[in-house]
Coordinates of C-alpha atoms and ligand atoms in Angstrom, one line a residue:
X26 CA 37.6 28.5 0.6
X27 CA 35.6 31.8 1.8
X28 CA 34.8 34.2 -1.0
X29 CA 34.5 37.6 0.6
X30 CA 32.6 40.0 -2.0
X31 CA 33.2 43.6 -0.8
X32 CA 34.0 47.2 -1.9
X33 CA 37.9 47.6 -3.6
X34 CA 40.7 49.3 -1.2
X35 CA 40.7 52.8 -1.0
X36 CA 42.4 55.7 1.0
X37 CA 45.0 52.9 1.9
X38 CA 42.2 51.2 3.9
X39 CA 41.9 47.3 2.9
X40 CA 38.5 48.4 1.2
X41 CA 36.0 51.3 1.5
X42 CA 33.7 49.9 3.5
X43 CA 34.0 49.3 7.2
X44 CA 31.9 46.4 7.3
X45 CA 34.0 44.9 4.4
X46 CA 37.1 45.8 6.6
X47 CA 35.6 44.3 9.4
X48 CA 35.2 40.2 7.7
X49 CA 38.7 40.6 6.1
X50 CA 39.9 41.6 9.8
X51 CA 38.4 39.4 11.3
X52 CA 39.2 36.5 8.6
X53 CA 42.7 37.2 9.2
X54 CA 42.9 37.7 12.9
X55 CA 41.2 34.1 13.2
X56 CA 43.5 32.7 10.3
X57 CA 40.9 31.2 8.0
X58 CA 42.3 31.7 4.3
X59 CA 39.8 33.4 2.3
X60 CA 39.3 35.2 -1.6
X61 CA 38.7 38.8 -1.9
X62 CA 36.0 39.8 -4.5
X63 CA 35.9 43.0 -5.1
X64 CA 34.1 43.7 -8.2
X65 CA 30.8 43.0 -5.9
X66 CA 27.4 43.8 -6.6
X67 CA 25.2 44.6 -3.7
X68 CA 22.3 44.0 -5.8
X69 CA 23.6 39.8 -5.6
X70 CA 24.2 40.0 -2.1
X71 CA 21.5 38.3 -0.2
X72 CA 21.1 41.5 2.0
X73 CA 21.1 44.1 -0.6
X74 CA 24.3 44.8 1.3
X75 CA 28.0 44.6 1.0
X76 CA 29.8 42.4 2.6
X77 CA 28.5 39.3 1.6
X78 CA 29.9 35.6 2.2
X79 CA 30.3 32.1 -0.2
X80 CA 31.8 29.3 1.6
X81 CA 31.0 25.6 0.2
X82 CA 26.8 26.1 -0.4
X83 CA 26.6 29.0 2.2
X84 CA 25.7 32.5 0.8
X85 CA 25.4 35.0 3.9
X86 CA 25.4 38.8 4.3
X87 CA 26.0 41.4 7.3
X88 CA 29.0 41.1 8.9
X89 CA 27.2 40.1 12.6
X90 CA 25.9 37.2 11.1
X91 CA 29.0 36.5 9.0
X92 CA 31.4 36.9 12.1
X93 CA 28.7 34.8 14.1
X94 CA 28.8 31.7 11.1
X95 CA 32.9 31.7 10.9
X96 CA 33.2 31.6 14.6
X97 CA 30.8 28.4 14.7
X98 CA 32.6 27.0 11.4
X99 CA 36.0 27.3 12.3
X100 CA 36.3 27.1 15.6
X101 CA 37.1 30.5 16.1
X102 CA 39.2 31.2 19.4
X103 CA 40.2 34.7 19.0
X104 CA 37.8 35.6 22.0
X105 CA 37.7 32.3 23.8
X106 CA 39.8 33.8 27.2
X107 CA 36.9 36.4 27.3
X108 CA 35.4 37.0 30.5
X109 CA 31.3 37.4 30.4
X110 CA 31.4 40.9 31.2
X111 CA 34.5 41.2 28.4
X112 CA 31.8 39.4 26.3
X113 CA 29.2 41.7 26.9
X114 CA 31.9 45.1 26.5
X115 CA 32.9 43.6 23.2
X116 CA 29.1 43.3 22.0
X117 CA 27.8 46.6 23.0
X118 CA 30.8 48.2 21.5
X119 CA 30.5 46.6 18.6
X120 CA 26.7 47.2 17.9
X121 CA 28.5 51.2 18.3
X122 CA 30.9 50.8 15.7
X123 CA 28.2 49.4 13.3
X124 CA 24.7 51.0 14.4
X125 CA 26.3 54.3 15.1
X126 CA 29.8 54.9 14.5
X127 CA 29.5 54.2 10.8
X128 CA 27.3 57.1 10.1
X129 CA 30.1 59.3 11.2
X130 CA 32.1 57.8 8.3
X131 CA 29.2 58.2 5.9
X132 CA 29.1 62.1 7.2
X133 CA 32.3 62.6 6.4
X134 CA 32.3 61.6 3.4
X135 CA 28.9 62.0 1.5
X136 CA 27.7 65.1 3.5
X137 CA 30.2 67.5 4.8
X138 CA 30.5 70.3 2.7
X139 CA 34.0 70.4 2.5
X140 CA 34.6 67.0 1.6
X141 CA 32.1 66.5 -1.0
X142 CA 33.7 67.6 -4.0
X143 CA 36.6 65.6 -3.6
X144 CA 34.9 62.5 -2.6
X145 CA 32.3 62.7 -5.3
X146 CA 35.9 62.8 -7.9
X147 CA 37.0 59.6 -5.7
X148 CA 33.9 57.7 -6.0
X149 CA 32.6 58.6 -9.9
X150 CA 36.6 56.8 -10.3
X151 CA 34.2 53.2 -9.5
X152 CA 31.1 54.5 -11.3
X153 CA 31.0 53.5 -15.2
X154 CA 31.7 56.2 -17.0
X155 CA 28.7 58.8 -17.9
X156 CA 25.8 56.8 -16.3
X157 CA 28.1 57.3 -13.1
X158 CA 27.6 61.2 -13.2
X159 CA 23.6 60.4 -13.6
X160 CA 23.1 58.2 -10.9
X161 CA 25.6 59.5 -8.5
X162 CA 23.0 61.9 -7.6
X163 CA 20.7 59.3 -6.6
X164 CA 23.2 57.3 -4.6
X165 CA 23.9 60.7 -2.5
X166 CA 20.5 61.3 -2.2
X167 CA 19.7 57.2 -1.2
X168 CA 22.2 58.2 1.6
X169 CA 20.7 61.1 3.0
X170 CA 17.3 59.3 3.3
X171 CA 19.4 56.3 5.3
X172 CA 21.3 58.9 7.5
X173 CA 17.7 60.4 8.2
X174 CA 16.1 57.4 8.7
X175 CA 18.3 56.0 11.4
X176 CA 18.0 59.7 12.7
X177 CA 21.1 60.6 13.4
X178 CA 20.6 62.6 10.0
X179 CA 18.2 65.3 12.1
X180 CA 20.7 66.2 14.7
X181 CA 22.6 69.7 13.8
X182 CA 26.2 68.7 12.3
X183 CA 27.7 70.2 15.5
X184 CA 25.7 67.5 17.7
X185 CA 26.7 64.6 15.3
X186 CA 30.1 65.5 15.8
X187 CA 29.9 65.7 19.3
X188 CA 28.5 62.7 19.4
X189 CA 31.5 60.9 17.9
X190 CA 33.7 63.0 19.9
X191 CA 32.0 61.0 23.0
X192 CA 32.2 57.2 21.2
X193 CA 35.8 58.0 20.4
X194 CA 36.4 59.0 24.5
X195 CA 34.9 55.7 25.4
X196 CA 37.3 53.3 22.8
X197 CA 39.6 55.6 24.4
X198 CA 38.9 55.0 27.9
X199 CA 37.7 51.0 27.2
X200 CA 41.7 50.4 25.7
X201 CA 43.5 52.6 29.0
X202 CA 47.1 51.5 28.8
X203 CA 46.8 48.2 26.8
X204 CA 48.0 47.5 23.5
X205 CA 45.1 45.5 22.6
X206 CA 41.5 46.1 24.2
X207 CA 41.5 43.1 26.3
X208 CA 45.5 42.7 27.5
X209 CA 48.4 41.3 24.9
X210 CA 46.6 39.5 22.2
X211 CA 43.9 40.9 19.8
X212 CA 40.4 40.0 19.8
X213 CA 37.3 40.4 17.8
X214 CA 36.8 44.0 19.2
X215 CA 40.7 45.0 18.0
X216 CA 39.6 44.1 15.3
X217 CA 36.0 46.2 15.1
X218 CA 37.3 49.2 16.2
X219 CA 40.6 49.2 13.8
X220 CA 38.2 48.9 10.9
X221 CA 35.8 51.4 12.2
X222 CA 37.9 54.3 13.3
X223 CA 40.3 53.8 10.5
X224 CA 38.0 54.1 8.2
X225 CA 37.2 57.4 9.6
X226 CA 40.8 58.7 10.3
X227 CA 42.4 57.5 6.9
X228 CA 41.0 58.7 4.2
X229 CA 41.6 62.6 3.7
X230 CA 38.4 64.0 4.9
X231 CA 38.9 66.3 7.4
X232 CA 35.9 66.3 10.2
X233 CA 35.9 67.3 13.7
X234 CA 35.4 63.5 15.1
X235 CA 38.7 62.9 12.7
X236 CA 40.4 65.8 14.5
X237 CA 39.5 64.3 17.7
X238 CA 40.6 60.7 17.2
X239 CA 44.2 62.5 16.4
X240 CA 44.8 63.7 19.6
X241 CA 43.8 60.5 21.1
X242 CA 47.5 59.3 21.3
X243 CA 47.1 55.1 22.3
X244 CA 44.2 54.8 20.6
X245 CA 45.7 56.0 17.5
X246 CA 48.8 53.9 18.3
X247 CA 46.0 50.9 18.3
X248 CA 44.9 51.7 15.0
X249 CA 48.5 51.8 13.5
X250 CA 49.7 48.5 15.7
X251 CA 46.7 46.4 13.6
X252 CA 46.9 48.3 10.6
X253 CA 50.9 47.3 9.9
X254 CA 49.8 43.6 11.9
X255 CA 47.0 42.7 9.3
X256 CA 48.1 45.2 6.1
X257 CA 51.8 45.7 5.9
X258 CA 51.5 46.5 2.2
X259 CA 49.3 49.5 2.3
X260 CA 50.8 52.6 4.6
X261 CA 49.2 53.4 7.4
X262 CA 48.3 57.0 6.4
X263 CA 46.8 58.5 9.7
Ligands
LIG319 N1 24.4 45.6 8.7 C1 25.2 45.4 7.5 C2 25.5 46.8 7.0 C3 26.3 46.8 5.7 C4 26.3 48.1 4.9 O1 25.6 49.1 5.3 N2 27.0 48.2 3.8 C5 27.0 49.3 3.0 C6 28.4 49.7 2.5 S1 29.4 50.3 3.8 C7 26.2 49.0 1.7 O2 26.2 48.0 1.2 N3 25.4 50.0 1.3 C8 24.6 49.9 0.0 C9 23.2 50.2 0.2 O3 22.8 50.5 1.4 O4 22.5 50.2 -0.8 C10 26.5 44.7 7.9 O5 26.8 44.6 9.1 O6 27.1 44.1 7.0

């Protein structure tokens, strides 16, 4: 059976990560039975990263490669009915969700100054105790150097925003009037964008690309359809 090592649930999302989200999605939209780890170290992971994979002898880490080895594996259909250019849509949104749309999540959390205090509280909860408070500095500081490294960490906090503002207008515009991106039936992209933008809608951190996402009535209806489709136990709090 799949082992999926990734970060505990949080904020009623299935866990804190988005990438994690992303496997378990997918996992479950392309029925493979799998076992949540969550106690995970990211230092064992063969990326540094979490999540990470174990299936028979197979360790593998970053959930492109992981989606890319399950698909081979098990035959994965979920996107089988795809045209090319569906194809191609799916990929380039999907490199969006994970190249850029996640460091909107990581600015809502870890850098705006309103949501700081409360989300340090939140996170020093997974920390042990006392060396928690000591490195949590360092973690938030790690962070800053990633978010500056990709770059997206120089732009003024008004063009970051504005920049989500846009990706959430094009999810927007890519799901027009269906209920799933691609007509009736979820596919690999559902299932990329529910764990992206709910990561960024559900927990209580209040940001302007959150605000945004709100008003964007089906697209919200999107992310509540797959939430109560793939996690019925946890409320859909967004
Ligand atoms: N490209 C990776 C990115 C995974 C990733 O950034 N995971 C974050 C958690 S959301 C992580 O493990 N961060 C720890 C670190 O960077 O040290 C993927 O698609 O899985």
């Amino acid at each position: 059976m799949v082992r999926l090592f990734q970060v505990p649930p949080a904020y009623g999302l299935s866990s804190g990560s988005p990438f994690c989200a992303r496997i378990e999605v997918f996992l479950k939209l392309a029925n493979i039975p799998y076992e949540s780890v969550t106690d995970a170290d990211p230092r064992k992971s063969p990326k540094g990263k979490v999540p990470w994979i174990e299936d028979g002898g197979t360790v593998l880490g970053d959930s492109g490669f992981i989606i890319e080895y399950l698909t081979q594996k098990y035959n994965v259909e979920l996107d089988a009915g795809l045209t090319d250019t569906q194809r191609a849509i799916a990929h380039t949104a999907g490199r969006m969700l994970t190249e850029t749309f996640y460091w909107y999540i990581v600015q809502s959390r870890w850098l705006e100054p309103d949501n700081w205090s409360s989300f340090k509280r939140d996170f020093l909860k997974i920390l042990p105790p006392v060396i928690g408070t000591l490195i949590l500095p360092m973690i938030r500081k790690k962070i800053r150097g990633q978010i500056n490294g990709h770059g997206i960490g120089l732009h003024t906090r008004d063009e970051l925003w504005r920049m989500c503002c846009r990706d959430i207008d094009v999810l927007t515009t890519l799901l027009g009037d269906n209920d799933y991106f691609f007509g009736d039936k979820p596919t690999t992209l559902d299932g990329d964008v529910y764990s992206f933008l709910a990561s960024l809608v559900l927990p209580p951190f209040a940001s302007p690309g959150k605000d945004h996402a709100k008003k964007q009535a089906k697209l919200m209806a999107h992310c509540r359809r797959m939430h109560e489709q793939l996690f019925p136990e946890l409320t859909f709090t967004g």
